[in-house]
Structures are given as structure tokens and as C-alpha cells.
Short mmCIF file of C-alpha atoms in Angstrom, two decimals:
data_model
loop_
_atom_site.label_atom_id
_atom_site.label_comp_id
_atom_site.label_asym_id
_atom_site.label_seq_id
_atom_site.Cartn_x
_atom_site.Cartn_y
_atom_site.Cartn_z
CA UNK C 340 126.31 87.64 102.15
CA UNK C 341 128.88 84.88 102.48
CA UNK C 342 126.09 82.38 103.05
CA UNK C 343 124.30 83.50 99.86
CA UNK C 344 127.54 83.19 97.89
CA UNK C 345 128.17 79.75 99.31
CA UNK C 346 124.69 78.58 98.23
CA UNK C 347 124.91 80.16 94.80
CA UNK C 348 128.54 79.13 94.34
CA UNK C 349 130.21 82.41 93.52
CA UNK C 350 133.86 81.75 92.63
CA UNK C 351 136.76 83.15 94.53
CA UNK C 352 138.99 85.62 92.71
CA UNK C 353 141.16 83.66 90.25
CA UNK C 354 138.80 80.69 90.15
CA UNK C 355 138.96 79.25 86.63
CA UNK C 356 136.29 76.51 87.09
CA UNK C 357 134.37 77.58 83.95
CA UNK C 358 135.94 76.84 80.59
CA UNK C 359 137.06 79.72 78.32
CA UNK C 360 133.97 79.29 76.08
CA UNK C 361 131.69 79.92 79.09
CA UNK C 362 133.02 83.50 79.56
CA UNK C 363 131.07 85.04 76.58
CA UNK C 364 127.94 83.08 77.65
CA UNK C 365 128.34 84.44 81.20
CA UNK C 366 128.68 87.99 79.89
CA UNK C 367 125.49 87.55 77.84
CA UNK C 368 123.65 86.37 81.00
CA UNK C 369 124.92 89.40 82.92
CA UNK C 370 123.75 91.61 80.08
CA UNK C 371 120.33 89.93 80.25
CA UNK C 372 120.26 90.55 84.02
CA UNK C 373 121.05 94.24 83.46
CA UNK C 374 118.51 94.63 80.66
CA UNK C 375 115.73 93.13 82.79
CA UNK C 376 116.80 95.20 85.80
CA UNK C 377 116.86 98.45 83.79
CA UNK C 378 113.48 97.73 82.20
CA UNK C 379 111.86 96.94 85.56
CA UNK C 380 113.50 100.02 87.17
CA UNK C 381 112.46 102.41 84.39
CA UNK C 382 108.88 101.07 84.25
CA UNK C 383 108.63 101.45 88.01
CA UNK C 384 110.17 104.99 87.98
CA UNK C 385 107.98 106.05 85.10
CA UNK C 386 104.75 104.86 86.62
CA UNK C 387 105.60 106.42 89.98
CA UNK C 388 106.35 109.75 88.31
CA UNK C 389 103.01 109.57 86.51
CA UNK C 390 101.15 108.64 89.68
CA UNK C 391 102.71 111.53 91.64
CA UNK C 392 102.02 114.03 88.83
CA UNK C 393 98.47 112.93 87.94
CA UNK C 394 96.97 110.82 90.72
CA UNK C 395 98.26 112.06 94.00
CA UNK C 396 95.62 114.06 95.97
CA UNK C 397 93.00 112.87 93.49
CA UNK C 398 90.22 110.30 93.88
CA UNK C 399 91.17 106.71 92.92
CA UNK C 400 90.66 105.62 89.33
CA UNK C 401 88.55 102.49 88.94
CA UNK C 402 90.12 100.12 86.47
CA UNK C 403 87.90 97.05 86.99
CA UNK C 404 85.04 98.32 89.12
CA UNK C 405 85.78 97.78 92.79
CA UNK C 406 88.17 94.87 91.98
CA UNK C 407 91.10 97.05 90.85
CA UNK C 408 91.85 100.73 91.28
CA UNK C 409 94.77 103.05 90.87
CA UNK C 410 95.17 104.98 94.08
CA UNK C 411 98.24 106.97 95.12
CA UNK C 412 99.54 105.92 98.51
CA UNK C 413 102.83 106.83 100.25
CA UNK C 414 104.07 103.78 102.19
CA UNK C 415 106.96 104.38 104.66
CA UNK C 416 106.82 100.76 105.79
CA UNK C 417 107.01 97.35 104.18
CA UNK C 418 104.30 95.25 102.57
CA UNK C 419 100.82 95.84 103.94
CA UNK C 420 102.08 99.00 105.64
CA UNK C 421 103.93 97.08 108.40
CA UNK C 422 107.02 98.51 109.98
CA UNK C 423 106.51 102.25 109.37
CA UNK C 424 109.10 102.96 112.08
CA UNK C 425 111.76 100.86 110.31
CA UNK C 426 112.10 102.71 107.03
CA UNK C 427 115.89 103.02 107.47
CA UNK C 428 116.15 99.23 108.00
CA UNK C 429 114.20 98.54 104.77
CA UNK C 430 116.57 100.93 102.99
CA UNK C 431 119.57 98.93 104.31
CA UNK C 432 117.95 95.62 103.26
CA UNK C 433 117.34 96.89 99.74
CA UNK C 434 120.94 98.09 99.47
CA UNK C 435 122.19 94.69 100.77
CA UNK C 436 120.09 92.86 98.18
CA UNK C 437 121.51 94.97 95.43
CA UNK C 438 125.09 94.31 96.56
CA UNK C 439 124.49 90.51 96.79
CA UNK C 440 122.96 90.37 93.31
CA UNK C 441 125.84 92.34 91.80
CA UNK C 442 128.39 90.02 93.52
CA UNK C 443 126.52 86.86 92.53
CA UNK C 444 126.33 87.96 88.88
CA UNK C 445 129.97 86.95 88.42
CA UNK C 446 128.98 83.28 88.43
CA UNK C 447 125.81 83.67 86.37
CA UNK C 448 125.47 81.25 83.41
CA UNK C 449 121.70 80.65 83.46
CA UNK C 450 119.27 82.86 81.53
CA UNK C 451 116.30 82.05 83.85
CA UNK C 452 118.43 83.05 86.86
CA UNK C 453 119.51 86.16 85.03
CA UNK C 454 115.86 87.13 84.52
CA UNK C 455 114.94 86.39 88.14
CA UNK C 456 117.85 88.34 89.54
CA UNK C 457 117.22 91.17 87.10
CA UNK C 458 113.65 91.44 88.32
CA UNK C 459 114.88 91.50 91.99
CA UNK C 460 117.58 94.08 91.21
CA UNK C 461 115.21 96.33 89.25
CA UNK C 462 112.57 96.15 91.98
CA UNK C 463 115.04 96.76 94.79
CA UNK C 464 116.48 99.76 92.92
CA UNK C 465 113.01 101.13 92.33
CA UNK C 466 111.99 101.08 95.95
CA UNK C 467 115.44 102.13 97.14
CA UNK C 468 115.19 105.21 94.90
CA UNK C 469 111.97 106.15 96.72
CA UNK C 470 113.54 105.55 100.14
CA UNK C 471 116.50 107.78 99.25
CA UNK C 472 114.85 110.62 97.33
CA UNK C 473 111.26 110.95 98.49
CA UNK C 474 110.01 112.84 101.52
CA UNK C 475 110.23 112.97 104.46
CA UNK C 476 114.00 112.70 103.89
CA UNK C 477 117.05 110.79 102.71
CA UNK C 478 116.88 107.08 103.71
CA UNK C 479 113.47 107.67 105.28
CA UNK C 480 111.40 108.29 102.15
CA UNK C 481 108.03 106.71 101.60
CA UNK C 482 107.55 104.39 98.63
CA UNK C 483 104.88 105.38 96.10
CA UNK C 484 102.31 102.58 95.76
CA UNK C 485 99.30 102.76 93.46
CA UNK C 486 98.01 99.37 92.32
CA UNK C 487 95.06 98.69 94.63
CA UNK C 488 93.30 95.38 94.20
CA UNK C 489 90.18 94.84 96.38
CA UNK C 490 90.95 93.28 99.77
CA UNK C 491 94.71 93.40 99.30
CA UNK C 492 97.67 95.68 99.92
CA UNK C 493 98.40 98.59 97.58
CA UNK C 494 101.68 97.95 95.71
CA UNK C 495 103.75 99.15 92.76
CA UNK C 496 105.68 97.81 89.76
CA UNK C 497 108.93 97.36 91.86
CA UNK C 498 107.01 95.21 94.33
CA UNK C 499 105.65 93.15 91.43
CA UNK C 500 109.09 92.67 89.99
CA UNK C 501 110.44 91.54 93.36
CA UNK C 502 107.62 89.04 93.88
CA UNK C 503 107.89 87.70 90.36
CA UNK C 504 111.68 87.38 90.68
CA UNK C 505 111.29 85.61 94.01
CA UNK C 506 108.75 83.17 92.65
CA UNK C 507 111.01 82.42 89.71
CA UNK C 508 113.93 81.75 92.06
CA UNK C 509 111.84 79.32 94.13
CA UNK C 510 110.73 77.49 90.93
CA UNK C 511 114.28 77.33 89.62
CA UNK C 512 115.46 75.98 92.96
CA UNK C 513 112.77 73.30 93.00
CA UNK C 514 113.79 72.32 89.44
CA UNK C 515 117.39 72.00 90.58
CA UNK C 516 118.75 74.68 88.27
CA UNK C 517 121.71 76.63 89.73
CA UNK C 518 122.75 80.13 88.71
CA UNK C 519 125.91 78.69 87.17
CA UNK C 520 123.75 76.65 84.79
CA UNK C 521 124.24 73.27 86.41
CA UNK C 522 121.24 71.09 87.09
CA UNK C 523 121.21 68.79 90.14
CA UNK C 524 118.71 66.20 91.25
CA UNK C 525 118.43 65.79 95.02
#
């Protein structure tokens, strides 16, 4: 976590590097992060509830022929079903991601970074909720996946939010935009 804070530039307690006028702007960016996170989380939670209620133990629903189906799958592992024996580790990783994002939010003055981190936070919370509350037990629960493109892994809205947030972070990094709003050219 310290390495992530060093890279992002999270201030130490009492650090007054930002001018007074930046404080309201920073609060708006944190609000944007929270709105994006809550929207991603609620969309993920709602779709999973619908899938469990209506699609589980049913045949897949073809959306675009064989190219895209909705199919309820319980995934105890990571992407592509890898690591089924490491569910507790994935739970810990998701919890750590959430803690890092919350801590990094203190130095957030960039709207694109707020959106990216909000997507990551909402997605991590969505999958963490499954890991905590779904069977077979606390911190060992299987994630509900249901979006099944042909010749690809089955995934969910939380996974999509995480991937989109990650791609946005990579793009912002390549553009030289830091979470504190500064732009640097290397």
C-alpha cells in the first residue's frame, strides 16, 4: 500500500500542498468517485440478484445467437475460472484494493481518475459482496457470473467495471495525468 501511495502521491497527515481553493474541488472529485462506485455496485448487485432469481438452473438465454448468451455460473476462482482453491486470497485482494482506493481518494483532484477509481471500487465491492455472502460460506463464496460471449470467459458487471477502470488508469498514466490533477511529460 505504501508503494501505491508513493506513486499516486497521497499526502501525509497535515500536508497542505494543495491551495485552499482545491479543497472543494477535491471533495467534488471524491463525490464523483463515490457516485460512480455506488452506481457500478448497485448495477452489479441488481443484475446478480436477477440472474440468481430468474436464470440460475435454467438454460442460457441467447442474446445475439451463439455470440452472446446470459448464463448463470458460480465462479469460486478468478478470471477464466483459475484459482478455485484460492477464494480466500481473492477476497483479501479485493479488500486490499478497496482500502487502497479509499486511502488514495484523499489526494484526488482529477475527474477522470475519480471515474476510474470509482469503477474499480464499485467492481471490487460487487465481487467482494459475493465472496462474503454467497455459498459455500463467508469469505469463500462463489461470484455470480452471467455474461457469456462465445469463446471467452463468463463475467459480470463488476468484472466489466474493474476492467474499464483499469484500462482508464493505464490511459491516464500514458497521458501523464496524475490523480492529483497534475500533468507531467516524461
